[in-house]
Amino acid sequence: MKTISNFFVAAVGILAALCLASCEKKQVLKLYSWTYYTPTDVVEAFEKEFDCKVIVTEYDSNETMFNKLVNGGSKSFDIVVPSQDYVSIMIAKNMLQPVVQEKFTNRENINPAVLAKVTYDPEMKYAVPYYFGAAGISVNKKKVPGGNYERTWNIFADSQFKGHASMMDDYREVMGDALAYKGYSVCTTNDNELKEISDLIKNNWVPNIVKFDAEGFGKDFARGDLWLCQGYAECVYGEVPEEEWDDTIDFFIPENGGPSYLDSMCILKDSKNAELATEFINFIHRPENYAKFLDFFRFPCYVNLKAEEFMQTKPMYPASIMEKCELKNDLGKDIDKYYSIWENLRISN
């Protein structure tokens, strides 16, 4: 009996060792991305298909991500998901390696209209678009019935919203809105144009704005404290019960467009799993997988057009309203002009 028992223990030990060895042989893909930006079921499906392990680490801003990478963290990850200005910076600093094009078989699913905006990498050599989005305007229809308001960025000059309006605490967004309203590029460095929109914001918009806020405006809107806010649709829709969306929220992006962002999947130069990383990027852009990402956030289908037929939910807003939006590209040293103007505007608020 003792012999059988010893044999059983030994057998279990051998099996455990074999299992451990098998697990250790699995490739590990390390993804560094925005908080809640990758659906868990898509990650699990990739792990199963490619017999690997995906470790997801999250960040809350491009600045946090970039600082971690340049301060020794670049060897800790394979894929990162920066926004357009940081993609441009990372390409210039030689922080990325090319996507393995023969593995990227779903490239034809990417909307050409998106690539037309990507002047820093239009061939997707280093960056594959993940999501193209833009902030817009939300009006509480219960507080302002009848729709008697201007459907442009100059709505913030409307005194009926005084004390009940907010804009994001983001200089490229707020200044970009004013530039778009005036018909200028959201990336302009022209001193006269910047002076003109600075005066517009300070004299016409700020008097009605209760605060600049990039975090809590959705909750304030849902409570009825804000009747007008500038920000991302998901922050507002996510706080208002779905059954009240139609009666409460009027979300729109003005016809003349505004500033936008494009988050892209990139492979870090220090990645040791470039082929597996490209397989993951390609897997995300299978239409049925990308649709799960859109469904999770109720985002419109704009980057991967074929995904629309697999979507199970109705988007918060139509994709067409983003077509006139312009990317907030890296401005280099000229960004100091924006910093200076923004500091003065913040003080005046």
Coordinates of C-alpha atoms in Angstrom, one line a residue:
M1 CA 0.0 0.0 0.0
K2 CA 2.9 2.3 0.9
T3 CA 4.5 1.5 -2.4
I4 CA 1.4 2.3 -4.3
S5 CA 1.0 5.5 -2.4
N6 CA 4.6 6.6 -3.1
F7 CA 4.1 5.7 -6.7
F8 CA 0.9 7.9 -6.9
V9 CA 2.7 10.8 -5.2
A10 CA 5.6 10.5 -7.6
A11 CA 3.2 10.3 -10.6
V12 CA 1.4 13.4 -9.5
G13 CA 4.7 15.2 -9.1
I14 CA 5.8 14.3 -12.6
L15 CA 2.5 15.4 -14.1
A16 CA 2.7 18.7 -12.3
A17 CA 6.2 19.2 -13.5
L18 CA 5.2 18.4 -17.0
C19 CA 2.3 20.8 -16.8
L20 CA 4.5 23.6 -15.4
A21 CA 7.1 23.0 -18.1
S22 CA 4.3 23.1 -20.7
C23 CA 3.0 26.4 -19.3
E24 CA 6.5 27.9 -19.2
K25 CA 6.9 27.1 -22.9
K26 CA 3.9 29.2 -23.8
Q27 CA 4.7 32.5 -25.4
V28 CA 3.7 35.5 -23.4
L29 CA 2.4 38.7 -25.0
K30 CA 2.6 41.8 -22.9
L31 CA 0.0 44.5 -23.8
Y32 CA 0.3 48.0 -22.4
S33 CA -3.0 49.8 -23.1
W34 CA -5.6 52.2 -21.9
T35 CA -7.9 51.2 -19.0
Y36 CA -10.7 48.9 -20.1
Y37 CA -9.7 49.3 -23.7
T38 CA -9.5 45.6 -24.7
P39 CA -12.4 43.2 -24.3
T40 CA -11.5 40.3 -22.1
D41 CA -13.4 37.8 -24.2
V42 CA -11.3 38.8 -27.3
V43 CA -8.1 38.4 -25.3
E44 CA -9.1 35.0 -24.0
A45 CA -10.1 33.9 -27.6
F46 CA -6.6 34.9 -28.8
E47 CA -4.9 33.0 -26.0
K48 CA -6.8 29.9 -26.9
E49 CA -6.2 30.1 -30.6
F50 CA -2.5 30.9 -30.4
D51 CA -1.8 28.8 -27.2
C52 CA -0.2 31.8 -25.4
K53 CA -0.7 34.0 -22.4
V54 CA -1.6 37.7 -22.7
I55 CA -0.7 40.0 -19.8
V56 CA -2.5 43.4 -19.9
T57 CA -1.1 46.4 -18.1
E58 CA -3.2 49.6 -18.2
Y59 CA -2.5 53.3 -18.1
D60 CA -4.7 56.4 -17.9
S61 CA -2.8 58.9 -20.1
N62 CA -0.3 59.1 -23.0
E63 CA 2.1 60.9 -20.6
T64 CA 2.0 58.1 -18.1
M65 CA 2.6 55.5 -20.8
F66 CA 5.5 57.5 -22.4
N67 CA 7.2 58.3 -19.2
K68 CA 7.2 54.6 -18.1
L69 CA 8.6 53.5 -21.5
V70 CA 11.5 56.1 -21.6
N71 CA 12.4 55.4 -18.0
G72 CA 13.2 51.8 -18.4
G73 CA 9.8 50.2 -19.1
S74 CA 10.2 49.6 -22.8
K75 CA 11.6 46.1 -22.4
S76 CA 8.6 45.1 -20.3
F77 CA 6.0 45.2 -23.1
D78 CA 5.4 44.1 -26.6
I79 CA 2.4 46.2 -27.8
V80 CA 1.4 49.7 -26.8
V81 CA -1.6 51.8 -27.9
P82 CA -0.6 55.5 -28.0
S83 CA -2.5 58.4 -29.6
Q84 CA -1.5 60.1 -32.8
D85 CA 0.9 62.7 -31.4
Y86 CA 2.8 60.2 -29.3
V87 CA 3.0 57.7 -32.2
S88 CA 4.7 60.4 -34.2
I89 CA 7.1 61.1 -31.3
M90 CA 7.8 57.4 -30.8
I91 CA 8.6 56.9 -34.5
A92 CA 10.9 59.8 -34.5
K93 CA 12.7 58.5 -31.4
N94 CA 13.1 55.0 -32.9
M95 CA 11.0 53.4 -30.1
L96 CA 8.9 51.2 -32.5
Q97 CA 9.6 48.3 -34.8
P98 CA 7.7 47.6 -38.1
V99 CA 4.6 45.5 -38.1
V100 CA 5.2 42.2 -39.7
Q101 CA 3.2 42.9 -42.9
E102 CA 2.8 39.3 -44.1
K103 CA 1.1 38.6 -40.8
F104 CA -1.2 41.6 -41.1
T105 CA -3.7 40.1 -43.5
N106 CA -6.6 42.2 -42.3
R107 CA -5.1 45.5 -43.4
E108 CA -7.8 45.8 -46.1
N109 CA -10.4 46.2 -43.3
I110 CA -9.0 49.6 -42.3
N111 CA -11.0 52.5 -43.5
P112 CA -9.0 54.5 -46.2
A113 CA -10.6 57.7 -44.8
V114 CA -8.8 57.1 -41.5
L115 CA -5.5 56.4 -43.2
A116 CA -5.9 59.7 -45.2
K117 CA -5.6 61.5 -41.9
V118 CA -2.5 59.7 -40.7
T119 CA 0.2 61.8 -42.3
Y120 CA 2.9 60.4 -39.9
D121 CA 2.4 56.7 -41.0
P122 CA -0.2 56.3 -43.8
E123 CA 1.1 52.9 -44.8
M124 CA 0.7 51.4 -41.3
K125 CA 4.4 50.5 -41.2
Y126 CA 4.6 51.2 -37.4
A127 CA 1.0 51.9 -36.3
V128 CA -2.3 50.1 -37.0
P129 CA -5.4 52.2 -36.1
Y130 CA -7.4 51.0 -33.2
Y131 CA -10.0 53.7 -32.6
F132 CA -10.6 57.1 -34.1
G133 CA -12.7 59.3 -31.9
A134 CA -13.7 62.9 -31.1
A135 CA -15.2 64.9 -28.3
G136 CA -18.4 66.6 -28.9
I137 CA -21.2 68.6 -27.3
S138 CA -23.9 67.2 -25.0
V139 CA -27.0 69.2 -24.3
N140 CA -29.5 68.1 -21.6
K141 CA -32.8 68.3 -23.5
K142 CA -34.8 68.2 -20.3
K143 CA -33.2 71.4 -19.1
V144 CA -33.3 73.1 -22.5
P145 CA -36.5 71.9 -24.3
G146 CA -37.2 72.8 -27.8
G147 CA -33.7 72.7 -29.2
N148 CA -33.4 76.5 -29.2
Y149 CA -29.6 76.7 -29.3
E150 CA -26.8 77.0 -31.9
R151 CA -25.4 73.7 -33.1
T152 CA -21.8 74.9 -33.4
W153 CA -18.9 75.2 -30.9
N154 CA -20.1 78.8 -30.3
I155 CA -22.9 77.3 -28.2
F156 CA -20.7 78.0 -25.3
A157 CA -21.3 81.7 -25.9
D158 CA -25.1 81.2 -25.2
S159 CA -26.0 82.9 -21.9
Q160 CA -28.9 80.5 -21.3
F161 CA -26.3 78.0 -20.2
K162 CA -24.4 80.3 -17.9
G163 CA -23.4 78.5 -14.7
H164 CA -24.4 75.2 -16.1
A165 CA -21.7 74.6 -18.8
S166 CA -18.3 72.9 -18.8
M167 CA -15.5 72.2 -21.2
M168 CA -12.7 69.7 -20.8
D169 CA -9.6 70.6 -18.9
D170 CA -7.6 70.0 -22.1
Y171 CA -6.0 72.8 -24.0
R172 CA -5.8 71.0 -27.4
E173 CA -9.5 70.2 -27.1
V174 CA -10.9 73.6 -26.1
M175 CA -8.6 75.6 -28.3
G176 CA -9.2 73.1 -31.1
D177 CA -12.9 73.7 -30.8
A178 CA -12.5 77.4 -31.2
L179 CA -10.1 77.0 -34.1
A180 CA -12.5 74.6 -35.9
Y181 CA -15.3 77.1 -35.3
K182 CA -13.3 79.8 -37.0
G183 CA -12.4 77.6 -39.9
Y184 CA -8.7 77.2 -38.9
S185 CA -6.7 74.1 -38.5
V186 CA -6.7 72.6 -35.0
C187 CA -2.9 72.3 -35.4
T188 CA -2.3 75.9 -36.5
T189 CA 0.8 77.7 -35.1
N190 CA -0.2 81.0 -36.7
D191 CA 0.0 83.7 -33.9
N192 CA -2.8 85.8 -35.3
E193 CA -5.2 82.8 -35.4
L194 CA -4.3 81.7 -31.9
K195 CA -4.8 85.3 -30.6
E196 CA -8.2 85.4 -32.2
I197 CA -9.5 82.2 -30.7
S198 CA -7.9 83.0 -27.4
D199 CA -10.0 86.2 -27.3
L200 CA -13.1 84.3 -28.3
I201 CA -12.8 81.7 -25.6
K202 CA -11.9 84.3 -22.9
N203 CA -14.5 86.9 -23.7
N204 CA -17.4 84.8 -25.1
W205 CA -17.1 81.3 -23.7
V206 CA -15.5 81.5 -20.3
P207 CA -18.2 83.7 -18.7
N208 CA -20.7 80.9 -19.2
I209 CA -18.5 78.0 -18.1
V210 CA -18.6 76.9 -14.5
K211 CA -15.4 74.9 -14.8
F212 CA -12.9 73.1 -17.0
D213 CA -13.3 69.4 -16.2
A214 CA -12.1 66.3 -18.0
E215 CA -13.3 63.7 -15.5
G216 CA -16.5 64.3 -13.7
F217 CA -18.6 66.1 -16.3
G218 CA -20.6 62.9 -17.1
K219 CA -21.8 62.5 -13.6
D220 CA -22.6 66.3 -13.3
F221 CA -24.6 66.1 -16.5
A222 CA -26.5 63.0 -15.3
R223 CA -27.4 64.8 -12.1
G224 CA -28.7 67.8 -14.0
D225 CA -26.1 70.2 -12.7
L226 CA -24.7 70.6 -16.2
W227 CA -27.0 71.5 -19.1
L228 CA -24.2 71.7 -21.6
C229 CA -20.8 70.0 -21.7
Q230 CA -18.0 69.4 -24.1
G231 CA -16.4 65.9 -23.8
Y232 CA -16.5 62.3 -25.0
A233 CA -19.9 60.8 -25.6
E234 CA -19.1 57.7 -23.6
C235 CA -18.6 59.7 -20.4
V236 CA -22.1 61.1 -20.7
Y237 CA -24.0 58.1 -22.0
G238 CA -22.2 55.9 -19.5
E239 CA -23.8 57.9 -16.6
V240 CA -27.3 58.4 -17.9
P241 CA -29.6 55.3 -17.8
E242 CA -30.0 53.9 -21.3
E243 CA -33.8 54.2 -21.2
E244 CA -33.3 58.0 -20.7
W245 CA -30.8 58.6 -23.5
D246 CA -33.3 59.7 -26.2
D247 CA -35.2 62.1 -23.8
T248 CA -32.1 63.5 -22.1
I249 CA -29.1 63.6 -24.4
D250 CA -28.5 65.6 -27.6
F251 CA -25.0 64.8 -28.5
F252 CA -23.4 66.2 -31.7
I253 CA -20.2 67.3 -33.3
P254 CA -20.6 70.5 -35.3
E255 CA -20.7 70.3 -39.0
N256 CA -17.4 72.1 -39.4
G257 CA -15.7 69.3 -37.3
G258 CA -13.3 69.7 -34.5
P259 CA -10.2 68.1 -32.9
S260 CA -10.0 64.3 -32.9
Y261 CA -7.7 61.5 -31.7
L262 CA -6.5 58.2 -33.2
D263 CA -5.2 55.5 -30.9
S264 CA -3.1 52.9 -32.7
M265 CA -1.5 49.5 -31.9
C266 CA 2.3 49.7 -32.1
I267 CA 5.0 47.1 -31.5
L268 CA 7.8 48.3 -29.3
K269 CA 11.4 48.1 -30.6
D270 CA 12.5 46.0 -27.6
S271 CA 9.7 43.4 -28.1
K272 CA 10.9 39.9 -28.5
N273 CA 7.6 38.7 -29.8
A274 CA 7.0 40.9 -32.9
E275 CA 5.3 38.1 -34.9
L276 CA 2.9 37.2 -32.1
A277 CA 2.3 40.9 -31.5
T278 CA 1.3 41.3 -35.2
E279 CA -0.9 38.2 -34.9
F280 CA -2.7 39.9 -32.0
I281 CA -3.1 43.2 -34.0
N282 CA -4.4 41.2 -36.9
F283 CA -6.7 39.2 -34.6
I284 CA -8.2 42.4 -33.2
H285 CA -9.1 43.5 -36.8
R286 CA -11.0 40.4 -37.7
P287 CA -14.4 42.1 -38.1
E288 CA -16.2 39.8 -35.6
N289 CA -13.6 40.6 -33.0
Y290 CA -13.4 44.3 -33.6
A291 CA -17.2 44.4 -33.4
K292 CA -17.0 43.2 -29.8
F293 CA -14.8 46.2 -28.9
L294 CA -17.3 48.6 -30.5
D295 CA -20.2 46.9 -28.7
F296 CA -18.5 47.2 -25.4
F297 CA -18.2 51.0 -25.6
R298 CA -21.2 51.6 -27.9
F299 CA -18.8 53.2 -30.3
P300 CA -19.6 53.8 -34.0
C301 CA -17.9 51.7 -36.7
Y302 CA -15.4 53.9 -38.4
V303 CA -11.9 52.3 -38.3
N304 CA -12.8 48.8 -39.4
L305 CA -15.8 49.1 -41.7
K306 CA -16.5 45.4 -42.1
A307 CA -17.1 45.1 -38.3
E308 CA -20.5 46.8 -38.6
E309 CA -22.3 43.7 -39.8
F310 CA -21.3 41.9 -36.6
M311 CA -22.3 44.6 -34.2
Q312 CA -25.0 43.8 -31.6
T313 CA -25.6 47.3 -30.2
K314 CA -26.7 50.7 -31.5
P315 CA -23.8 53.2 -31.4
M316 CA -24.1 56.3 -29.3
Y317 CA -23.8 58.5 -32.4
P318 CA -23.3 57.9 -36.2
A319 CA -19.7 57.5 -37.5
S320 CA -20.3 60.1 -40.2
I321 CA -20.1 63.0 -37.8
M322 CA -16.4 62.3 -37.3
E323 CA -15.5 62.6 -40.9
K324 CA -14.7 66.4 -40.8
C325 CA -12.6 66.1 -37.6
E326 CA -8.9 66.8 -37.7
L327 CA -6.2 64.9 -35.7
K328 CA -4.4 66.8 -33.0
N329 CA -0.9 66.1 -34.3
D330 CA 2.4 66.7 -32.5
L331 CA 3.4 70.4 -32.7
G332 CA 6.9 70.1 -31.5
K333 CA 8.2 73.2 -29.8
D334 CA 5.3 75.3 -31.1
I335 CA 3.2 73.6 -28.4
D336 CA 4.5 76.2 -26.0
K337 CA 2.3 78.7 -27.7
Y338 CA -0.7 76.7 -26.7
Y339 CA 0.5 76.2 -23.1
S340 CA 0.9 80.0 -22.7
I341 CA -2.5 80.8 -23.9
W342 CA -4.1 78.0 -21.9
E343 CA -2.6 79.1 -18.7
N344 CA -4.1 82.6 -19.2
L345 CA -7.5 81.1 -20.0
R346 CA -7.4 78.9 -16.9
I347 CA -6.7 81.9 -14.7
S348 CA -9.6 83.8 -16.3
N349 CA -11.9 80.9 -15.4

